[in-house]
Structures are given as structure tokens and as C-alpha cells.
Coordinates of C-alpha atoms in Angstrom, one line a residue:
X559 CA 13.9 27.7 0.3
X560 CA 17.0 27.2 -1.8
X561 CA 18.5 25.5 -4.4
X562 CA 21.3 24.7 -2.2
X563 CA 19.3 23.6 1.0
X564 CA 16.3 21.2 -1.3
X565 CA 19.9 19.7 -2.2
X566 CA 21.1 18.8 0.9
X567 CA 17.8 17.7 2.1
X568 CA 17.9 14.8 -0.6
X569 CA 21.8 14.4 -0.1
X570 CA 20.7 13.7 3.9
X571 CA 17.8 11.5 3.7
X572 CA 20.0 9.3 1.0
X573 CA 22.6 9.3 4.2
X574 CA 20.0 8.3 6.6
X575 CA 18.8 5.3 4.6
X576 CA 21.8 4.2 3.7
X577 CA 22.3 3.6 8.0
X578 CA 18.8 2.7 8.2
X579 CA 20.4 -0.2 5.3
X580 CA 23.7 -0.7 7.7
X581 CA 21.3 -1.3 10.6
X582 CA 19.2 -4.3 9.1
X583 CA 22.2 -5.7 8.1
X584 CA 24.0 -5.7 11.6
X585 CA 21.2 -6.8 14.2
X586 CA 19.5 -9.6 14.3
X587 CA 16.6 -8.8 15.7
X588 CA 15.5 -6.5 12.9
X589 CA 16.5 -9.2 10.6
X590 CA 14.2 -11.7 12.2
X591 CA 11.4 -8.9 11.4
X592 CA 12.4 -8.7 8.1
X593 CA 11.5 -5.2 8.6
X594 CA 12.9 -2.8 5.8
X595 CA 15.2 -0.6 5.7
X596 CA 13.1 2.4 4.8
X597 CA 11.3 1.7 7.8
X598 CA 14.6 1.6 10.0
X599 CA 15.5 5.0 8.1
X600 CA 12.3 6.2 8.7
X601 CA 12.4 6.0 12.7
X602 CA 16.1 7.1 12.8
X603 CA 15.2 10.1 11.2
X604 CA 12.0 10.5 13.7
X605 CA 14.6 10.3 16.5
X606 CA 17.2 12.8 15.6
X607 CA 14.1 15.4 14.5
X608 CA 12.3 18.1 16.1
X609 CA 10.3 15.1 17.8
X610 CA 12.5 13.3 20.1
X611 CA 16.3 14.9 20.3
X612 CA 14.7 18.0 19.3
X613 CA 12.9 18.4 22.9
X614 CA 15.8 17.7 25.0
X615 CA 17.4 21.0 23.4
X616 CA 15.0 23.3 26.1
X617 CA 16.1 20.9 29.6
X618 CA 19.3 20.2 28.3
X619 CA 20.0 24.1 27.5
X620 CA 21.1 23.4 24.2
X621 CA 19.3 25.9 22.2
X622 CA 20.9 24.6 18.7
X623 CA 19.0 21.3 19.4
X624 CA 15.2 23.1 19.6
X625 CA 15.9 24.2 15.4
X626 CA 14.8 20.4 13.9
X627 CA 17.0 18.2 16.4
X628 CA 20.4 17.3 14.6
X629 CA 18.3 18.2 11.7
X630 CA 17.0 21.9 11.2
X631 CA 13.7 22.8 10.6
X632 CA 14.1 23.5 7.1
X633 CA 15.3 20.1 6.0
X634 CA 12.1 18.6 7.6
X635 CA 9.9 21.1 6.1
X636 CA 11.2 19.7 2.7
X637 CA 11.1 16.3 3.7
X638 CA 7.6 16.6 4.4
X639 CA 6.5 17.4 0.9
X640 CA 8.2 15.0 -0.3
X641 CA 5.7 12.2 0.5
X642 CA 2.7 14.1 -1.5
X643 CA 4.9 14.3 -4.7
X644 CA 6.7 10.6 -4.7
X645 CA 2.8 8.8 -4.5
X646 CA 2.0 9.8 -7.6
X647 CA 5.3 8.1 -9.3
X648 CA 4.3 4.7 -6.8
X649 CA 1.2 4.3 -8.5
X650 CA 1.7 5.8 -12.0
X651 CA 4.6 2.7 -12.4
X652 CA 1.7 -0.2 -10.9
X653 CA 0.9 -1.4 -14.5
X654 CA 3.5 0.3 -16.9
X655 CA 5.9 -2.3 -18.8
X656 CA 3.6 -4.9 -18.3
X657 CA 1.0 -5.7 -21.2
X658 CA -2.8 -6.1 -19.6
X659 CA -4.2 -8.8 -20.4
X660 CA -7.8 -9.8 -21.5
X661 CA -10.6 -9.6 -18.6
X662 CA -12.0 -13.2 -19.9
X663 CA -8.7 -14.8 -19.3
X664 CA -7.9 -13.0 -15.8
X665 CA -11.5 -13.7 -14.9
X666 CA -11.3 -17.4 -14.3
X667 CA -8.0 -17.4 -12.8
X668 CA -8.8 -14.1 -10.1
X669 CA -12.3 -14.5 -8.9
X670 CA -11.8 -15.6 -5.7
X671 CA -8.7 -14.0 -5.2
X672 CA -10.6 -10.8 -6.3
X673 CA -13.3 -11.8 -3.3
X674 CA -10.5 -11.9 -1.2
X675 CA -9.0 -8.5 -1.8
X676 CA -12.6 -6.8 -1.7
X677 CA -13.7 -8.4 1.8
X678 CA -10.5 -7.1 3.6
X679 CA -10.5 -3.5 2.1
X680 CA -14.5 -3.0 2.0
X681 CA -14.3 -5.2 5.3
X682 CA -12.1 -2.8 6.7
X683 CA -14.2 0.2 6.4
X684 CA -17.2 -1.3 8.1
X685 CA -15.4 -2.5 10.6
X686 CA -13.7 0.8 11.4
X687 CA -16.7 3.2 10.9
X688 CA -18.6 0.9 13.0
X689 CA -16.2 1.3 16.0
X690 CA -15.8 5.0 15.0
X691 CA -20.0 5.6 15.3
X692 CA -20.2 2.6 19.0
X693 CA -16.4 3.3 20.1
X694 CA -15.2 6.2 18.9
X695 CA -17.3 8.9 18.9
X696 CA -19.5 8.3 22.0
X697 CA -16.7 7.4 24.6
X698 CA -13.8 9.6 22.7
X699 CA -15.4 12.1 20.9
X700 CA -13.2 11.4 17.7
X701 CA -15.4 11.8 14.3
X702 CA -15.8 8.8 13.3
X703 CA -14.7 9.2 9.9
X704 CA -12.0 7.9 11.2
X705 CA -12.8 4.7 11.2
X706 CA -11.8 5.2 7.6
X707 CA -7.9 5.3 8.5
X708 CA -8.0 1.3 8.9
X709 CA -8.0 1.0 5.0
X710 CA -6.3 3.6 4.2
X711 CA -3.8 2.4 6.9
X712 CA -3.6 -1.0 6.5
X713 CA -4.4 -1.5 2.8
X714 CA -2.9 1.4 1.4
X715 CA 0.4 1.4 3.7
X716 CA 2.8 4.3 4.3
X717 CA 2.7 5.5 0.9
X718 CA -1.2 6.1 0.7
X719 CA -1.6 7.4 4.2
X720 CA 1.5 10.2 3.3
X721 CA -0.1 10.5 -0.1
X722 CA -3.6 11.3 1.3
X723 CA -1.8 14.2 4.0
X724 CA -2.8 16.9 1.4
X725 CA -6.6 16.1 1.1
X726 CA -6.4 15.7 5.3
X727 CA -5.3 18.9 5.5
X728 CA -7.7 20.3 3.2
X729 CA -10.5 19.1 5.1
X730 CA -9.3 20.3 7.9
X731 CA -7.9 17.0 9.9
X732 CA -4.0 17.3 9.4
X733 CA -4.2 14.8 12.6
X734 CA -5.2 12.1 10.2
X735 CA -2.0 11.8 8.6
X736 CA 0.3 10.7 11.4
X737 CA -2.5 8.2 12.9
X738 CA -2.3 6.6 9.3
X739 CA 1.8 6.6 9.4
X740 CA 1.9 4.9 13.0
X741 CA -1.3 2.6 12.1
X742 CA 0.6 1.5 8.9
X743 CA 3.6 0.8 11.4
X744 CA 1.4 -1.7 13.4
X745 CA 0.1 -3.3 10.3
X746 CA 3.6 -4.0 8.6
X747 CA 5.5 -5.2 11.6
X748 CA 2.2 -7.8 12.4
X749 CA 1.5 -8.3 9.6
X750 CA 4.9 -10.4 9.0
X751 CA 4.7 -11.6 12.4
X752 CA 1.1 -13.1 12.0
X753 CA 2.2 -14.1 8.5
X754 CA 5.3 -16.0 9.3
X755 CA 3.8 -17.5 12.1
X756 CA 0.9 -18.7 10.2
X757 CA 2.9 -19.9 7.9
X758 CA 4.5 -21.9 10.0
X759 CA 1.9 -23.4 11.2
X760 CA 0.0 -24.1 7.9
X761 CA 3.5 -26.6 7.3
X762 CA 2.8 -28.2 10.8
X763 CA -0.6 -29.1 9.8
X764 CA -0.6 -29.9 6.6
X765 CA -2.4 -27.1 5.2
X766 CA 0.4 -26.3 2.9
X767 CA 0.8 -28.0 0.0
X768 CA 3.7 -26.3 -2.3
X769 CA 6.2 -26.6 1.0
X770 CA 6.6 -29.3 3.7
X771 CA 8.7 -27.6 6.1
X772 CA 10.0 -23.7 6.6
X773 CA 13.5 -23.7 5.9
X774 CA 15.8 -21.3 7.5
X775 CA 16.5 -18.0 5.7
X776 CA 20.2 -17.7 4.5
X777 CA 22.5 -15.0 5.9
X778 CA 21.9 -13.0 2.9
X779 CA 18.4 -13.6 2.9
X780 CA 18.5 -12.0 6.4
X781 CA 20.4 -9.0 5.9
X782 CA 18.4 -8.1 2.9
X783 CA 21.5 -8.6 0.4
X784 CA 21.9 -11.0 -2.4
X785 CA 25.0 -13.4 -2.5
X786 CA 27.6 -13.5 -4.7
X787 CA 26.1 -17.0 -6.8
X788 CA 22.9 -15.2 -7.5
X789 CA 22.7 -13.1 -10.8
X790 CA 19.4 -11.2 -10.2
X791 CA 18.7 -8.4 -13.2
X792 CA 17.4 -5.2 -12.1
X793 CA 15.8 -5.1 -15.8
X794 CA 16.1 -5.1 -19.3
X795 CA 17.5 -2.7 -22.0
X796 CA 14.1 -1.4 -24.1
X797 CA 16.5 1.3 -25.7
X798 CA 20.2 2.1 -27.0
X799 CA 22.0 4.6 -24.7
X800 CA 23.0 6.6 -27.8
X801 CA 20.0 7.5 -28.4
X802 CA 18.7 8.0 -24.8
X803 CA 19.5 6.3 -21.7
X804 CA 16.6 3.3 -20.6
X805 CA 16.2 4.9 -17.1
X806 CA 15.4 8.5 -18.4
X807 CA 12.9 6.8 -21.3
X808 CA 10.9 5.3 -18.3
X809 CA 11.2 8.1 -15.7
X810 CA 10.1 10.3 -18.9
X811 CA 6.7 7.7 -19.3
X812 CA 6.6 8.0 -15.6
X813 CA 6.0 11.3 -15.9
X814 CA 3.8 11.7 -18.7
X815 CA 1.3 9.4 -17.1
X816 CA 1.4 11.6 -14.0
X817 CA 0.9 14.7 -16.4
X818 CA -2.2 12.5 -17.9
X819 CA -3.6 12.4 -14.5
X820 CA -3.1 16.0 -13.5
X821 CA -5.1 16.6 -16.4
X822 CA -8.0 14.2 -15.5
X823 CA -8.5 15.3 -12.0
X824 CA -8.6 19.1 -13.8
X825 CA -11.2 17.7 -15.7
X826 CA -13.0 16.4 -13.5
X827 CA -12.5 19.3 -10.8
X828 CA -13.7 21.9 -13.4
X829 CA -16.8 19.6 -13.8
X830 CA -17.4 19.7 -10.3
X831 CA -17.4 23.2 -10.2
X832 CA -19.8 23.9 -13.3
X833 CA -22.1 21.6 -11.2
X834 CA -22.7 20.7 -7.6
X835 CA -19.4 22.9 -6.7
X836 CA -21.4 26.3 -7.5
X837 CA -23.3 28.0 -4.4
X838 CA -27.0 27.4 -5.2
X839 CA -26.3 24.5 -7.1
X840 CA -29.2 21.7 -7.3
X841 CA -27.2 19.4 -5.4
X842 CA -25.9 21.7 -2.7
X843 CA -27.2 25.7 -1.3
X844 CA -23.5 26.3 -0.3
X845 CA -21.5 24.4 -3.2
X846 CA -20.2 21.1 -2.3
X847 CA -16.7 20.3 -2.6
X848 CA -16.0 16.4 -3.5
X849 CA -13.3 16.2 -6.2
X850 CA -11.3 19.5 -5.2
X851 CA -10.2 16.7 -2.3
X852 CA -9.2 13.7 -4.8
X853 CA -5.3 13.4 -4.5
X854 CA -3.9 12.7 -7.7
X855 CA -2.4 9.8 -7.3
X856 CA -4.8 7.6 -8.3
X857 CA -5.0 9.2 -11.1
X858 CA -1.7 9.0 -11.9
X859 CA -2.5 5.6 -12.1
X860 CA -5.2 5.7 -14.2
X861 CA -2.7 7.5 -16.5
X862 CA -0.5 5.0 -16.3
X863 CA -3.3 2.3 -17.4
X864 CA -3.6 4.7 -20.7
X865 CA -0.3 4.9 -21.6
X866 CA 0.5 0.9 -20.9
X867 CA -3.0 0.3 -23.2
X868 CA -1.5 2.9 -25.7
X869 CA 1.5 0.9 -26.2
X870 CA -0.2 -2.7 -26.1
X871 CA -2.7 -1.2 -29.2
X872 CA 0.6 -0.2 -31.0
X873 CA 2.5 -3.0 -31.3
X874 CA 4.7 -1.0 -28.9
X875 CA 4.9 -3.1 -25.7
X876 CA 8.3 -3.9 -25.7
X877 CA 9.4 0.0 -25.5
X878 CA 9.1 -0.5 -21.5
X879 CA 10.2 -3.4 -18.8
X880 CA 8.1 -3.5 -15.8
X881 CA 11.1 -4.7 -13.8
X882 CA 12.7 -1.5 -14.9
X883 CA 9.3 0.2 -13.6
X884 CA 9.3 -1.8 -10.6
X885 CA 12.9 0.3 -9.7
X886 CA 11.6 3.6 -9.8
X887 CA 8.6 2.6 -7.7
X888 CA 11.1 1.1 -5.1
X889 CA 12.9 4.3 -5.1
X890 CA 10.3 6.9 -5.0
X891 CA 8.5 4.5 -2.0
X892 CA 11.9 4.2 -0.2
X893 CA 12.1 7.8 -0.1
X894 CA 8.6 8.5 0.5
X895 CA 8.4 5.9 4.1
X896 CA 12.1 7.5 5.5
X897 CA 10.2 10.8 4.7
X898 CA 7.1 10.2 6.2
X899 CA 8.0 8.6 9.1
X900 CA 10.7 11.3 10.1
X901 CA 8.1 13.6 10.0
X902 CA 5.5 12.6 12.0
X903 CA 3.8 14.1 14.7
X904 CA 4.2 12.6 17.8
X905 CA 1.8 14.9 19.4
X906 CA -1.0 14.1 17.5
X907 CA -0.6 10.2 17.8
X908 CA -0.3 11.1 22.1
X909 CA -3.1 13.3 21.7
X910 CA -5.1 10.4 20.0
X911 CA -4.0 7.3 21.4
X912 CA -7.2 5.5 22.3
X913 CA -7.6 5.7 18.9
X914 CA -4.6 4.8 17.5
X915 CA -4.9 1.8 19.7
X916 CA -8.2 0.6 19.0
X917 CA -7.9 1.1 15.4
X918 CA -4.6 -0.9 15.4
X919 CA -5.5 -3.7 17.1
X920 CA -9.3 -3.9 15.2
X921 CA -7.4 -4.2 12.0
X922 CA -5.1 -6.7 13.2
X923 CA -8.0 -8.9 14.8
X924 CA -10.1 -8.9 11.6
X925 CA -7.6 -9.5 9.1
X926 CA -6.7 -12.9 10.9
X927 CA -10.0 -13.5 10.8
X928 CA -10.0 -13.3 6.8
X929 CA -6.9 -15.6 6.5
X930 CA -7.7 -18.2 8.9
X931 CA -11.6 -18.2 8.6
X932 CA -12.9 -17.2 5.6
X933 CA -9.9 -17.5 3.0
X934 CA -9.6 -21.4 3.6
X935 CA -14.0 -21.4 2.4
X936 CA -13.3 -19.1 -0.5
X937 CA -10.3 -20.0 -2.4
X938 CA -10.3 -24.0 -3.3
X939 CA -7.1 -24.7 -4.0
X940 CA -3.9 -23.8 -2.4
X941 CA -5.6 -21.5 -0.1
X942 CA -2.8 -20.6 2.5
X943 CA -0.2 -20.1 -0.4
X944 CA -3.1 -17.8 -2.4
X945 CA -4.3 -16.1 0.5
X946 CA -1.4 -15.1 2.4
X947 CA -0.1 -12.6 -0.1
X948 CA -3.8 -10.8 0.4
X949 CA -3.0 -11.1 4.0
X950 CA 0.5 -9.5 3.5
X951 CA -1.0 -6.6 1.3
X952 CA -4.2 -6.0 3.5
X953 CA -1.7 -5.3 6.7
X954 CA 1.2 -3.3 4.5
X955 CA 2.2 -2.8 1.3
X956 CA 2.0 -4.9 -2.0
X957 CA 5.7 -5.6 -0.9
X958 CA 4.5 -7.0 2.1
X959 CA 2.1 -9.9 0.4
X960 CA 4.8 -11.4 -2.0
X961 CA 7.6 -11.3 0.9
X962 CA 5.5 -13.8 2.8
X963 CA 4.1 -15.6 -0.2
X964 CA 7.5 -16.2 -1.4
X965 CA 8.2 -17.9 2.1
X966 CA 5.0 -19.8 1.5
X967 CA 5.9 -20.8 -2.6
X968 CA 9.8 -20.1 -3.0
X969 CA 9.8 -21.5 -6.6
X970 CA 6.4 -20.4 -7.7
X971 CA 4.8 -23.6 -7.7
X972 CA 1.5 -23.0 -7.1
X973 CA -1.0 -20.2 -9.1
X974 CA -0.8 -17.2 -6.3
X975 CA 1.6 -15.2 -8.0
X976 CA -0.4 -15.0 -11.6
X977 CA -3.8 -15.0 -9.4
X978 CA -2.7 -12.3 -7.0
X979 CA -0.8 -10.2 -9.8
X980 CA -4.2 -10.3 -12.0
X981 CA -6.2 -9.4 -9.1
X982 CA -4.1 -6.2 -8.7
X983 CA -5.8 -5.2 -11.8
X984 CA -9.2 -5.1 -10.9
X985 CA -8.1 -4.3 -6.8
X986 CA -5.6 -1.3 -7.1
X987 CA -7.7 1.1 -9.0
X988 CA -10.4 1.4 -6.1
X989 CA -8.8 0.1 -2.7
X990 CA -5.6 0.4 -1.4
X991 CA -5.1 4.0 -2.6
X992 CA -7.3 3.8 -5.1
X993 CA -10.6 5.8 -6.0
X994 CA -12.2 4.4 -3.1
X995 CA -9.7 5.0 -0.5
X996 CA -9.3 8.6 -2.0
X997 CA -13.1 9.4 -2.1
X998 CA -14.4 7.9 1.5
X999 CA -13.4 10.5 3.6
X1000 CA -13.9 13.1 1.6
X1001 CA -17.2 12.0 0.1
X1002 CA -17.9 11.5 4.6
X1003 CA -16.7 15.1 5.3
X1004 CA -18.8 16.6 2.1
X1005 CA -22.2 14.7 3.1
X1006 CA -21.9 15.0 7.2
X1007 CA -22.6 11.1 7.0
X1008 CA -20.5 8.0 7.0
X1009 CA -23.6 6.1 6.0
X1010 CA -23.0 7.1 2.3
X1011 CA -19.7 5.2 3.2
X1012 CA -20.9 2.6 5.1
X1013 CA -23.8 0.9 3.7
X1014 CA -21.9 0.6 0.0
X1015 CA -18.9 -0.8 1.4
X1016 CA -21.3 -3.5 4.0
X1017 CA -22.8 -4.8 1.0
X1018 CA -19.4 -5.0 -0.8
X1019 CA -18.4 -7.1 2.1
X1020 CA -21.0 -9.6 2.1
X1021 CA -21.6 -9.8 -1.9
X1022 CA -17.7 -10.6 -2.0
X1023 CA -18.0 -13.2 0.8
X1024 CA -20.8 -14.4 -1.1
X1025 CA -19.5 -14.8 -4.4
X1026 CA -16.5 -16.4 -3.4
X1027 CA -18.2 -19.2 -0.9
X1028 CA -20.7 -19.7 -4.5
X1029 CA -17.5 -19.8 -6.2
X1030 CA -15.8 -22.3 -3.9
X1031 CA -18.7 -24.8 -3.7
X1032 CA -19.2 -24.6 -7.7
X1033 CA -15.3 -26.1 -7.6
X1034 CA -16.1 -28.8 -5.0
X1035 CA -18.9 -30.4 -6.8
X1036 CA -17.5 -30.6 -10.3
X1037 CA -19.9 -28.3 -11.4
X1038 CA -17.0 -25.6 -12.3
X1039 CA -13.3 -25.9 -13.4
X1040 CA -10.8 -24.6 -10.4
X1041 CA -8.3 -22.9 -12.1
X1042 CA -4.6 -24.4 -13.6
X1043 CA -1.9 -25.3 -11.4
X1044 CA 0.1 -22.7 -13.3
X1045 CA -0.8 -19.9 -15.9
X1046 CA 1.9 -18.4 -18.2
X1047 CA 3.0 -14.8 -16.9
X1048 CA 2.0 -12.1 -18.5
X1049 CA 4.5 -10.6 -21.3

């Protein structure tokens, strides 16, 4: 591939999110959504592929049309690689420019937001390998490891399920990929449908307590844009441009931390290999392959952790902004979702649609179920404002949760923005396209069993539930502090 054509392929996915952009802002419809523009991009570029104007080259007898649609085959080769390479910058940016702060301090404000987050991603693997071993695999004949693709789906969103296409493919199930893209499509679109809605009528009831009614989103608001009174920075200066620009210093620590988590999973690859990887091995007659399947992206992360506790140890905090951070991330995800989706196979989603169905709306069913009947006995105070980012992230992205909870708390009056931020800590390095949602399916293919999958996450599930109802009843008798109405953010 050349120079020349990778450079057009960015030039014309930039071209197709800037109309997926003019799009949100001009109908209505999507606005109401609040669906974003990635996501618009995303099936605009599906459309003009190989996958829909693509196939009416042959009938039509337009033979240019059967090369990639209005697109050429080329261009959505590179866009498909794409998605593989642009995880590792989402995650290596989660906790860069932001200093960590101590465990003892986050500990009282996040434990039962952290029982929260653990029920719905553990929760969601039992709940899909269950229906993959009853549903599944006796009336479909689908392995049921793909029960699995309801966390990484729903949990991890678009940017996990693309991210997780080369391990897929490894193991021999490229299928997996698109079922996570259009299962990720479900959860985002309901899960700000089901949010807003419940929303709503949390403000009818009562059951709100930072808002008393849901006021009507501006114009701007609507299309996504920002109006001319509001002065919103896009973040702060950590460096003089004479000496080197602030964007390339970040990009730069961007990619070291990825480089720090190449060199981890190396690391831990060559250990595999010196162990239960070699034929004959005490572990494994044949050699079992585990690691050699670990994407890197959440080790990227990991990196990322290092290089932000580097900084905090030196006195050298200040040298990154996390809003800065927060850029990149919402660049390399923006091109990621357009890139993704585009791509997809429609032929593996027709081929599988039982299970794209069932999966959908089993993830949907029991994540209501968490908001509405288990949040409200876990989390004591302001539970609807607390719980509905959770519900946001558990059916999307991270994106997803504080869009809703900043319907729910507009001016950050309540504690679910410090207590769902702090949770992110202990959540993102294991669910949500963390080490768990990198090692299930693998760890299912290696073994021949979901059980190794299964059983750990069940009793996740019910210790979290658990912990949280003990946690909840300690508040309500006096016998334990509930945390502060607000916390100070973290520098």
C-alpha cells in the first residue's frame, strides 16, 4: 500500500466525519438521540462500502461500484487496521495528567460505586455464557463463548470490541468482531434512551434529588456545538511552544506509555512461552497459548498508570493536563468508531442474527435491572444521579455515562462525578477492556471451558451485590459514615 493511498484514506474518513458532524447538526431526530457523530460517520461510511452500494454494482451493471462501493477496496483495507492501532492510544490517555490519588481516600468515597461497576460487567458475563451454554449452543449451535461479547460489547463499547478484532482473529472467530460492533450499536442507542427516560421519570417521582424537573436541552446543546457565551478550554499549556509544542509533549507520553506496554506484554509473552507455551510443558502436552492472545491495549494502559505514578513521585505532575489527554482520546476514539463501523461485516451479523439478537436484548434487559433494582439497595445516597453514569458506561462508552449523568446533575451537585471518576480506577484496569475483558475469551478458547470464566465472574457478581447491600445497611443504621455531599477533585 502507499504512501500516497494511507494518505488519502485518513484525508477521506476526516471528510466522512465531518458529514457524519453536518448530519447531527441538521436533523432532529438524531439530535433527540443525542447520538454522536462518529456513530453517524460510522454508518455513512458502512453505506457507501463494499457492504451496501458496493452490491448494487453486480445488478445494476456497474462494475466500478463492486471495487469498495464509492470507496475502493484499498481504502477499507486501511481503514480496518485502523481500529487495532487507535485502542491502544484510548486507553494509554485513561489516567495520564491526572495525579492518582491515595486508595484510603478513594476507598470511602467508591465502594459502592465500585459494587456497582463489578455487578454489571462480571454480571454480564454470567448472564451471557449462561444463555450461550441453555440458548445458544443447544438450539443455534454458536460456541458459547460468545456469551462473552455482552461485556465486551456493552461495557467495553466500539473501541474494545474493534480493539479485540486481532485476538478474534487469532483464535480463529473473526465473526466475533462485527457481532461486538452491532451489539455495541444496540447498547449505545438504548442505553440513552433507557437513560433519558429514566431519568425522567426519577424527576416525576421524586427519586431525584439534585434536579426537580428535566429542562429542555438548548439548540446548541442539541446539535452538539457550544454557543458563542460559553468559553469552554480544550486544556491547559504544561509547556512553552519554543521549546516544544504541548500537543506533541503529550502525543509523545502517549506514546511512550504504549511503548511501556508493548514491552510488558513481550514480557509476559516470552514468559509464557519458557512455561506452559512449550509442547510438553507441565501445564499443557501441546503448549498452550494464553498471552500470545492479550491485545495490548490494556497494557497500554497499564503503561500509562506508570508513567502518570512516575510523574506524581517526581514532583512532576504538572508536566501533563488530563484535559489535554482527554483530546487525543477523543480523537483516536472518533476515528476508531467511523472506522469500525464502515467496515463491518454485514454478512456475518445476517449469518448470526439469532445471536446478535438475543445477546442484544439480554444485555439491555439486565442492565435495567441493575439501575432500577439493585442500584437504588446499594448506593445510599443520591442513587439515581450515582448510578446512572454506571448505567450509561455498562450500555456504551465512559462517554456515554457522564452524558446522562450530566442531564441528571448539570452543575455537579451531588458526589457521582468524584465517586464514578475514582471508581474508574479500580474498574478500567479489568472490565470494560481491561485484563478481564482481554483474557475471557481467550483464557475459554485455551481451556475448551467457559466454566474457568464462569464460576469466577458468578461469585464476582454476588460478593459485589453483597458488599454493597452490607455497605448500604451499615449507612442506614448510623453504624457507618455515607460519604460527603461533595469531595474536592483530584489535581
Amino acid at each position: 500500500m502507499s504512501p500516497e493511498v494511507v494518505g488519502f484514506a485518513i484525508v477521506l474518513l476526516a471528510s466522512v466525519m465531518l458529514l457524519g458532524k453536518y448530519v447531527r447538526v441538521k436533523v432532529p431526530f438524531i439530535q433527540k438521540l443525542l447520538l454522536p457523530s462518529a456513530i453517524i460517520a460510522g454508518f455513512i461510511g458502512l453505506i457507501v462500502g463494499p457492504q451496501v452500494i458496493g452490491r448494487l454494482g453486480e445488478p445494476l451493471g456497474w462494475a466500478w461500484l463492486e471495487d469498495g462501493g464509492l470507496l475502493t477496496t484499498g481504502i477499507v483495507d486501511i481503514w480496518a487496521e485502523l481500529p487495532g492501532l487507535l485502542i491502544s492510544v484510548v486507553f494509554a490517555t485513561l489516567f495520564l495528567g491526572s495525579r492518582i490519588p491515595s486508595p484510603v481516600r478513594v476507598a470511602k468515597l467508591v465502594g459502592p460505586q465500585l459494587s456497582i461497576g463489578v455487578a454489571y460487567g462480571s454480571g454480564q458475563y454470567v448472564v451471557g455464557i449462561v444463555l450461550g451454554l441453555l440458548v445458544l449452543s443447544p438450539l443455534l449451535g454458536v460456541d458459547p463463548v460468545f456469551g462473552a461479547l455482552i461485556e465486551i460489547a456493552f461495557e467495553g463499547g466500539h473501541g474494545t470490541a474493534a480493539g479485540m478484532a486481532p485476538a478474534f482473529d487469532d483464535m480463529g472467530i473473526p465473526e466475533a468482531t462485527d457481532l461486538a460492533l452491532a451489539i455495541a450499536t444496540v447498547g449505545l442507542v438504548f442505553g440513552i434512551i433507557i437513560g433519558i427516560s429514566v431519568i425522567n421519570w426519577g424527576v416525576r417521582t421524586g427519586r431525584t434529588r439534585v434536579i426537580k424537573n428535566v429542562s429542555e436541552q438548548s439548540k446548541s446543546e442539541l446539535r452538539g456545538l457550544y454557543s458563542d457565551k460559553e468559553n469552554i478550554s480544550a486544556g491547559r499549556m504544561t509547556s512553552r511552544p519554543s521549546s516544544i509544542e504541548p500537543l506533541t509533549l503529550h502525543v509523545a507520553v502517549v506514546g511512550l506509555a504504549i511503548i511501556i506496554g508493548w514491552l510488558i506484554l513481550e514480557g509476559l509473552v516470552w514468559v509464557e512461552n519458557q512455561l506452559w507455551g512449550q509442547p510438553g510443558s507441565p501445564w499443557s502436552e501441546d503448549g498452550l497459548t494464553l498471552l500470545g492472545y492479550v491485545p495490548l491495549f490494556p497494557l497500554a494502559m497499564i503503561g500509562g498508570v506508570i508513567v502518570q505514578v512516575v510523574l506524581d513521585r517526581t514532583g512532576n505532575t504538572s508536566l501533563l493536563d488530563h484535559e489535554t489527554m482527554k483530546r487525543i482520546q477523543g480523537l483516536a476514539l472518533d476515528i476508531l468508531i467511523v472506522a469500525a463501523l464502515a467496515t463491518i461485516s454485514l454478512d456475518a451479523i445476517a449469518a448470526y442474527w439469532e445471536t446478535f439478537l438475543i445477546l442484544s436484548v439480554a444485555g439491555i434487559l439486565f442492565c435495567t435491572t441493575i439501575l432500577l433494582v439493585f442500584t437504588p439497595r446499594i448506593i445510599p445516597e443520591f442513587w439515581l444521579e450515582r448510578g446512572i453514569a454506571d448505567f450509561g458506561q455498562s450500555m456504551g462508552v465512559t462517554a456515554t455515562g457522564l452524558v446522562l449523568l450530566r442531564v441528571a446533575d448539570p452543575y455537579d451537585e451531588s458526589p457521582a462525578l468524584e465517586a464514578f471518576g475514582y471508581k474508574q480506577l479500580f474498574f478500567e484496569p479489568f472490565f470494560g477492556g481491561g485484563l478481564i475483558t482481554a483474557l475471557a475469551i481467550p483464557l475459554m478458547m485455551a481451556t475448551g471451558s467457559v466454566y474457568i470464566v464462569l464460576i469466577p465472574m458468578a461469585v464476582l457478581f454476588i460478593v459485589s451485590l453483597v458488599a454493597g447491600r452490607i455497605y448500604y445497611k451499615g449507612v442506614r443504621s448510623g453504624r457507618w459514615a455515607g460519604p460527603p455531599a461533595k469531595v474536592d477533585q483530584p489535581t
